[in-house]
């Protein structure tokens, strides 16, 4: 049996966590024993399931997030201690910048034979851009060669982290059937959120942070309401801007039409409730939520900053314009063309396009075994 340690700097309800959970669920348990290591966490929603799967999650800073230097120093020390204490055959480092290579370097020094570095983003996160750029380039320069396998969720994510070095393109796989459209779930959640049956409900699932442009989503709500459309906005997730977004909606006098239910470990009913999925992000890797939304038959509007997905999907539409009026027009168009009765079978298209979790898991099994 091979022992695998997954690394993620943060742990909560984000895309990397979803990828790791999907992978652990799918790997043959008679062949692999998995653990998870994170620097800090902001949710324990997956812990009960991890325990049931025999997975131990190690966290350096539980419930809080110190400054970047303290995180880096403490996390790297604890990571090394764990590798010495429990001998792993594989480390799978899920990262959004070049500092992920530090952990593959530590794994090399501790004689871990298979060291996977997996790029999950195509740009830096919000805030401290100069500092992040320095650390990103430093990590690539010093420790890039320590990895034995390079993986990226999209072409853009691969070029961002690996430059011109060859890498394996591995689209994020999901359980497409889990997100199949359900009329029962749709009606139940819309009733719970007090959304009228004739309303146009648009929105997104993910962290409420600058990179996701939540204030622009509120601007879209204003634009739709001004055009006489009975629109409502649903933003599922937590984040540093939740309170500010709520206040912004009050300033714009659309607070009654905004729903902020918080984060969830299972957004399947949210996708069914929505009419249009909007992603005006400043950057992304290959967003898991986009594939999940498409599996629910949701028409998805993405900004030009979201990379091309490896396998095109009929439900995903790129919006080249950046102003609210342009997006408003696109929202109305895709909503008008989408029939509820056709949404239930969309998961098959997504599955057949190559986004099935079983396809992804088999690729990883081959990597881990060899």
PDB file of C-alpha atoms in Angstrom, residues 122-275:
ATOM      1  CA  UNK A 122      -3.245  31.255 -13.257  1.00  0.00           C
ATOM      2  CA  UNK A 123      -2.311  34.346 -11.190  1.00  0.00           C
ATOM      3  CA  UNK A 124      -1.588  35.595  -7.674  1.00  0.00           C
ATOM      4  CA  UNK A 125      -4.327  35.972  -5.104  1.00  0.00           C
ATOM      5  CA  UNK A 126      -5.573  39.340  -3.940  1.00  0.00           C
ATOM      6  CA  UNK A 127      -3.379  41.654  -1.867  1.00  0.00           C
ATOM      7  CA  UNK A 128       0.398  42.079  -1.395  1.00  0.00           C
ATOM      8  CA  UNK A 129       1.101  41.608  -5.104  1.00  0.00           C
ATOM      9  CA  UNK A 130       4.769  42.643  -4.924  1.00  0.00           C
ATOM     10  CA  UNK A 131       5.556  40.323  -2.014  1.00  0.00           C
ATOM     11  CA  UNK A 132       3.729  37.430  -3.670  1.00  0.00           C
ATOM     12  CA  UNK A 133       5.564  37.984  -6.945  1.00  0.00           C
ATOM     13  CA  UNK A 134       8.934  37.872  -5.174  1.00  0.00           C
ATOM     14  CA  UNK A 135       8.091  34.643  -3.308  1.00  0.00           C
ATOM     15  CA  UNK A 136       6.547  33.120  -6.450  1.00  0.00           C
ATOM     16  CA  UNK A 137       9.640  33.706  -8.585  1.00  0.00           C
ATOM     17  CA  UNK A 138      11.995  32.735  -5.761  1.00  0.00           C
ATOM     18  CA  UNK A 139      10.258  29.400  -5.301  1.00  0.00           C
ATOM     19  CA  UNK A 140      10.398  28.610  -9.009  1.00  0.00           C
ATOM     20  CA  UNK A 141      14.040  29.660  -9.298  1.00  0.00           C
ATOM     21  CA  UNK A 142      15.328  27.723  -6.284  1.00  0.00           C
ATOM     22  CA  UNK A 143      13.260  24.534  -6.104  1.00  0.00           C
ATOM     23  CA  UNK A 144      11.410  23.913  -9.364  1.00  0.00           C
ATOM     24  CA  UNK A 145      13.613  20.914 -10.213  1.00  0.00           C
ATOM     25  CA  UNK A 146      12.717  19.185  -6.952  1.00  0.00           C
ATOM     26  CA  UNK A 147       9.350  18.047  -8.355  1.00  0.00           C
ATOM     27  CA  UNK A 148       9.161  14.715 -10.172  1.00  0.00           C
ATOM     28  CA  UNK A 149       5.704  15.365 -11.681  1.00  0.00           C
ATOM     29  CA  UNK A 150       4.143  18.658 -12.788  1.00  0.00           C
ATOM     30  CA  UNK A 151       0.347  18.907 -13.139  1.00  0.00           C
ATOM     31  CA  UNK A 152      -1.931  21.825 -14.024  1.00  0.00           C
ATOM     32  CA  UNK A 153      -5.711  22.150 -14.081  1.00  0.00           C
ATOM     33  CA  UNK A 154      -5.564  24.336 -17.224  1.00  0.00           C
ATOM     34  CA  UNK A 155      -3.075  25.506 -19.845  1.00  0.00           C
ATOM     35  CA  UNK A 156      -2.930  28.972 -18.280  1.00  0.00           C
ATOM     36  CA  UNK A 157      -2.321  27.533 -14.811  1.00  0.00           C
ATOM     37  CA  UNK A 158       0.518  25.414 -16.199  1.00  0.00           C
ATOM     38  CA  UNK A 159       2.246  28.283 -17.985  1.00  0.00           C
ATOM     39  CA  UNK A 160       1.878  30.512 -14.922  1.00  0.00           C
ATOM     40  CA  UNK A 161       3.691  28.097 -12.595  1.00  0.00           C
ATOM     41  CA  UNK A 162       5.867  25.967 -14.881  1.00  0.00           C
ATOM     42  CA  UNK A 163       6.763  28.452 -17.655  1.00  0.00           C
ATOM     43  CA  UNK A 164       8.028  26.429 -20.637  1.00  0.00           C
ATOM     44  CA  UNK A 165       8.522  23.143 -18.788  1.00  0.00           C
ATOM     45  CA  UNK A 166       6.287  20.266 -19.891  1.00  0.00           C
ATOM     46  CA  UNK A 167       3.414  19.407 -17.570  1.00  0.00           C
ATOM     47  CA  UNK A 168       0.422  17.076 -17.432  1.00  0.00           C
ATOM     48  CA  UNK A 169      -2.891  18.785 -18.169  1.00  0.00           C
ATOM     49  CA  UNK A 170      -5.426  17.338 -15.729  1.00  0.00           C
ATOM     50  CA  UNK A 171      -8.856  19.016 -15.723  1.00  0.00           C
ATOM     51  CA  UNK A 172     -10.574  18.985 -12.350  1.00  0.00           C
ATOM     52  CA  UNK A 173     -12.882  16.000 -12.235  1.00  0.00           C
ATOM     53  CA  UNK A 174     -16.194  15.920 -10.380  1.00  0.00           C
ATOM     54  CA  UNK A 175     -19.039  13.537  -9.654  1.00  0.00           C
ATOM     55  CA  UNK A 176     -21.240  14.993 -12.394  1.00  0.00           C
ATOM     56  CA  UNK A 177     -24.347  13.071 -11.320  1.00  0.00           C
ATOM     57  CA  UNK A 178     -24.184  14.710  -7.875  1.00  0.00           C
ATOM     58  CA  UNK A 179     -24.886  18.105  -9.484  1.00  0.00           C
ATOM     59  CA  UNK A 180     -27.673  16.953 -11.774  1.00  0.00           C
ATOM     60  CA  UNK A 181     -30.512  19.479 -11.972  1.00  0.00           C
ATOM     61  CA  UNK A 182     -33.370  18.791  -9.556  1.00  0.00           C
ATOM     62  CA  UNK A 183     -36.690  20.596  -9.856  1.00  0.00           C
ATOM     63  CA  UNK A 184     -37.555  19.549  -6.302  1.00  0.00           C
ATOM     64  CA  UNK A 185     -34.336  21.051  -4.918  1.00  0.00           C
ATOM     65  CA  UNK A 186     -34.867  24.167  -7.014  1.00  0.00           C
ATOM     66  CA  UNK A 187     -38.350  24.834  -5.696  1.00  0.00           C
ATOM     67  CA  UNK A 188     -37.381  23.991  -2.116  1.00  0.00           C
ATOM     68  CA  UNK A 189     -34.383  26.325  -1.958  1.00  0.00           C
ATOM     69  CA  UNK A 190     -36.053  29.183  -3.806  1.00  0.00           C
ATOM     70  CA  UNK A 191     -38.939  28.948  -1.353  1.00  0.00           C
ATOM     71  CA  UNK A 192     -36.503  28.923   1.587  1.00  0.00           C
ATOM     72  CA  UNK A 193     -34.726  32.018   0.217  1.00  0.00           C
ATOM     73  CA  UNK A 194     -38.034  33.763  -0.565  1.00  0.00           C
ATOM     74  CA  UNK A 195     -37.317  33.937  -4.295  1.00  0.00           C
ATOM     75  CA  UNK A 196     -40.510  34.445  -6.358  1.00  0.00           C
ATOM     76  CA  UNK A 197     -41.221  31.749  -8.924  1.00  0.00           C
ATOM     77  CA  UNK A 198     -41.014  34.250 -11.799  1.00  0.00           C
ATOM     78  CA  UNK A 199     -37.710  35.789 -10.635  1.00  0.00           C
ATOM     79  CA  UNK A 200     -34.434  35.576 -12.536  1.00  0.00           C
ATOM     80  CA  UNK A 201     -31.930  34.270  -9.989  1.00  0.00           C
ATOM     81  CA  UNK A 202     -28.281  34.678 -10.944  1.00  0.00           C
ATOM     82  CA  UNK A 203     -25.058  34.435  -8.965  1.00  0.00           C
ATOM     83  CA  UNK A 204     -22.060  32.327  -8.041  1.00  0.00           C
ATOM     84  CA  UNK A 205     -20.508  29.925  -5.554  1.00  0.00           C
ATOM     85  CA  UNK A 206     -17.110  30.774  -4.054  1.00  0.00           C
ATOM     86  CA  UNK A 207     -15.195  33.045  -1.714  1.00  0.00           C
ATOM     87  CA  UNK A 208     -16.541  36.567  -1.483  1.00  0.00           C
ATOM     88  CA  UNK A 209     -13.259  38.310  -2.221  1.00  0.00           C
ATOM     89  CA  UNK A 210     -11.892  40.948  -4.605  1.00  0.00           C
ATOM     90  CA  UNK A 211     -10.819  38.444  -7.235  1.00  0.00           C
ATOM     91  CA  UNK A 212     -14.440  37.273  -7.662  1.00  0.00           C
ATOM     92  CA  UNK A 213     -15.722  40.846  -8.234  1.00  0.00           C
ATOM     93  CA  UNK A 214     -18.739  40.644  -5.884  1.00  0.00           C
ATOM     94  CA  UNK A 215     -19.400  44.401  -6.113  1.00  0.00           C
ATOM     95  CA  UNK A 216     -19.729  44.035  -9.882  1.00  0.00           C
ATOM     96  CA  UNK A 217     -22.295  41.278  -9.256  1.00  0.00           C
ATOM     97  CA  UNK A 218     -24.326  43.803  -7.236  1.00  0.00           C
ATOM     98  CA  UNK A 219     -23.974  46.275 -10.123  1.00  0.00           C
ATOM     99  CA  UNK A 220     -25.445  43.600 -12.402  1.00  0.00           C
ATOM    100  CA  UNK A 221     -28.359  43.225 -10.002  1.00  0.00           C
ATOM    101  CA  UNK A 222     -28.947  46.986 -10.154  1.00  0.00           C
ATOM    102  CA  UNK A 223     -28.775  46.973 -13.946  1.00  0.00           C
ATOM    103  CA  UNK A 224     -31.240  44.095 -14.285  1.00  0.00           C
ATOM    104  CA  UNK A 225     -33.699  45.636 -11.823  1.00  0.00           C
ATOM    105  CA  UNK A 226     -33.435  48.994 -13.630  1.00  0.00           C
ATOM    106  CA  UNK A 227     -34.348  47.199 -16.864  1.00  0.00           C
ATOM    107  CA  UNK A 228     -37.537  45.917 -15.258  1.00  0.00           C
ATOM    108  CA  UNK A 229     -36.279  42.352 -14.756  1.00  0.00           C
ATOM    109  CA  UNK A 230     -37.387  40.741 -11.438  1.00  0.00           C
ATOM    110  CA  UNK A 231     -33.789  39.738 -10.684  1.00  0.00           C
ATOM    111  CA  UNK A 232     -32.260  38.369  -7.481  1.00  0.00           C
ATOM    112  CA  UNK A 233     -28.577  37.747  -6.711  1.00  0.00           C
ATOM    113  CA  UNK A 234     -27.328  34.675  -4.826  1.00  0.00           C
ATOM    114  CA  UNK A 235     -23.687  34.620  -3.659  1.00  0.00           C
ATOM    115  CA  UNK A 236     -22.903  31.356  -1.869  1.00  0.00           C
ATOM    116  CA  UNK A 237     -19.738  31.504   0.221  1.00  0.00           C
ATOM    117  CA  UNK A 238     -17.821  33.319   2.922  1.00  0.00           C
ATOM    118  CA  UNK A 239     -14.993  35.779   2.595  1.00  0.00           C
ATOM    119  CA  UNK A 240     -13.432  39.046   3.693  1.00  0.00           C
ATOM    120  CA  UNK A 241     -15.888  41.170   1.706  1.00  0.00           C
ATOM    121  CA  UNK A 242     -19.201  39.645   2.833  1.00  0.00           C
ATOM    122  CA  UNK A 243     -20.116  42.579   5.072  1.00  0.00           C
ATOM    123  CA  UNK A 244     -18.972  45.202   2.587  1.00  0.00           C
ATOM    124  CA  UNK A 245     -20.965  43.598  -0.222  1.00  0.00           C
ATOM    125  CA  UNK A 246     -24.074  43.621   1.958  1.00  0.00           C
ATOM    126  CA  UNK A 247     -23.529  47.309   2.757  1.00  0.00           C
ATOM    127  CA  UNK A 248     -22.920  48.100  -0.902  1.00  0.00           C
ATOM    128  CA  UNK A 249     -26.253  46.500  -1.799  1.00  0.00           C
ATOM    129  CA  UNK A 250     -27.934  48.690   0.832  1.00  0.00           C
ATOM    130  CA  UNK A 251     -26.311  51.805  -0.652  1.00  0.00           C
ATOM    131  CA  UNK A 252     -27.576  50.783  -4.089  1.00  0.00           C
ATOM    132  CA  UNK A 253     -31.040  50.073  -2.627  1.00  0.00           C
ATOM    133  CA  UNK A 254     -31.073  46.444  -3.801  1.00  0.00           C
ATOM    134  CA  UNK A 255     -30.408  44.737  -0.445  1.00  0.00           C
ATOM    135  CA  UNK A 256     -33.871  43.140  -0.512  1.00  0.00           C
ATOM    136  CA  UNK A 257     -32.864  41.244  -3.650  1.00  0.00           C
ATOM    137  CA  UNK A 258     -29.464  39.974  -2.439  1.00  0.00           C
ATOM    138  CA  UNK A 259     -29.023  36.588  -0.754  1.00  0.00           C
ATOM    139  CA  UNK A 260     -25.819  35.755   1.184  1.00  0.00           C
ATOM    140  CA  UNK A 261     -26.414  32.344   2.828  1.00  0.00           C
ATOM    141  CA  UNK A 262     -22.739  31.685   3.646  1.00  0.00           C
ATOM    142  CA  UNK A 263     -20.490  28.786   2.671  1.00  0.00           C
ATOM    143  CA  UNK A 264     -21.667  25.230   2.064  1.00  0.00           C
ATOM    144  CA  UNK A 265     -19.947  21.894   1.507  1.00  0.00           C
ATOM    145  CA  UNK A 266     -22.676  20.842  -0.954  1.00  0.00           C
ATOM    146  CA  UNK A 267     -23.859  23.555  -3.376  1.00  0.00           C
ATOM    147  CA  UNK A 268     -25.837  21.175  -5.628  1.00  0.00           C
ATOM    148  CA  UNK A 269     -29.203  22.659  -4.634  1.00  0.00           C
ATOM    149  CA  UNK A 270     -27.851  26.179  -5.201  1.00  0.00           C
ATOM    150  CA  UNK A 271     -27.030  25.319  -8.812  1.00  0.00           C
ATOM    151  CA  UNK A 272     -30.525  23.934  -9.322  1.00  0.00           C
ATOM    152  CA  UNK A 273     -32.063  27.094  -7.848  1.00  0.00           C
ATOM    153  CA  UNK A 274     -30.069  29.453 -10.080  1.00  0.00           C
ATOM    154  CA  UNK A 275     -31.056  30.504 -13.600  1.00  0.00           C
TER     155      UNK A 275
END
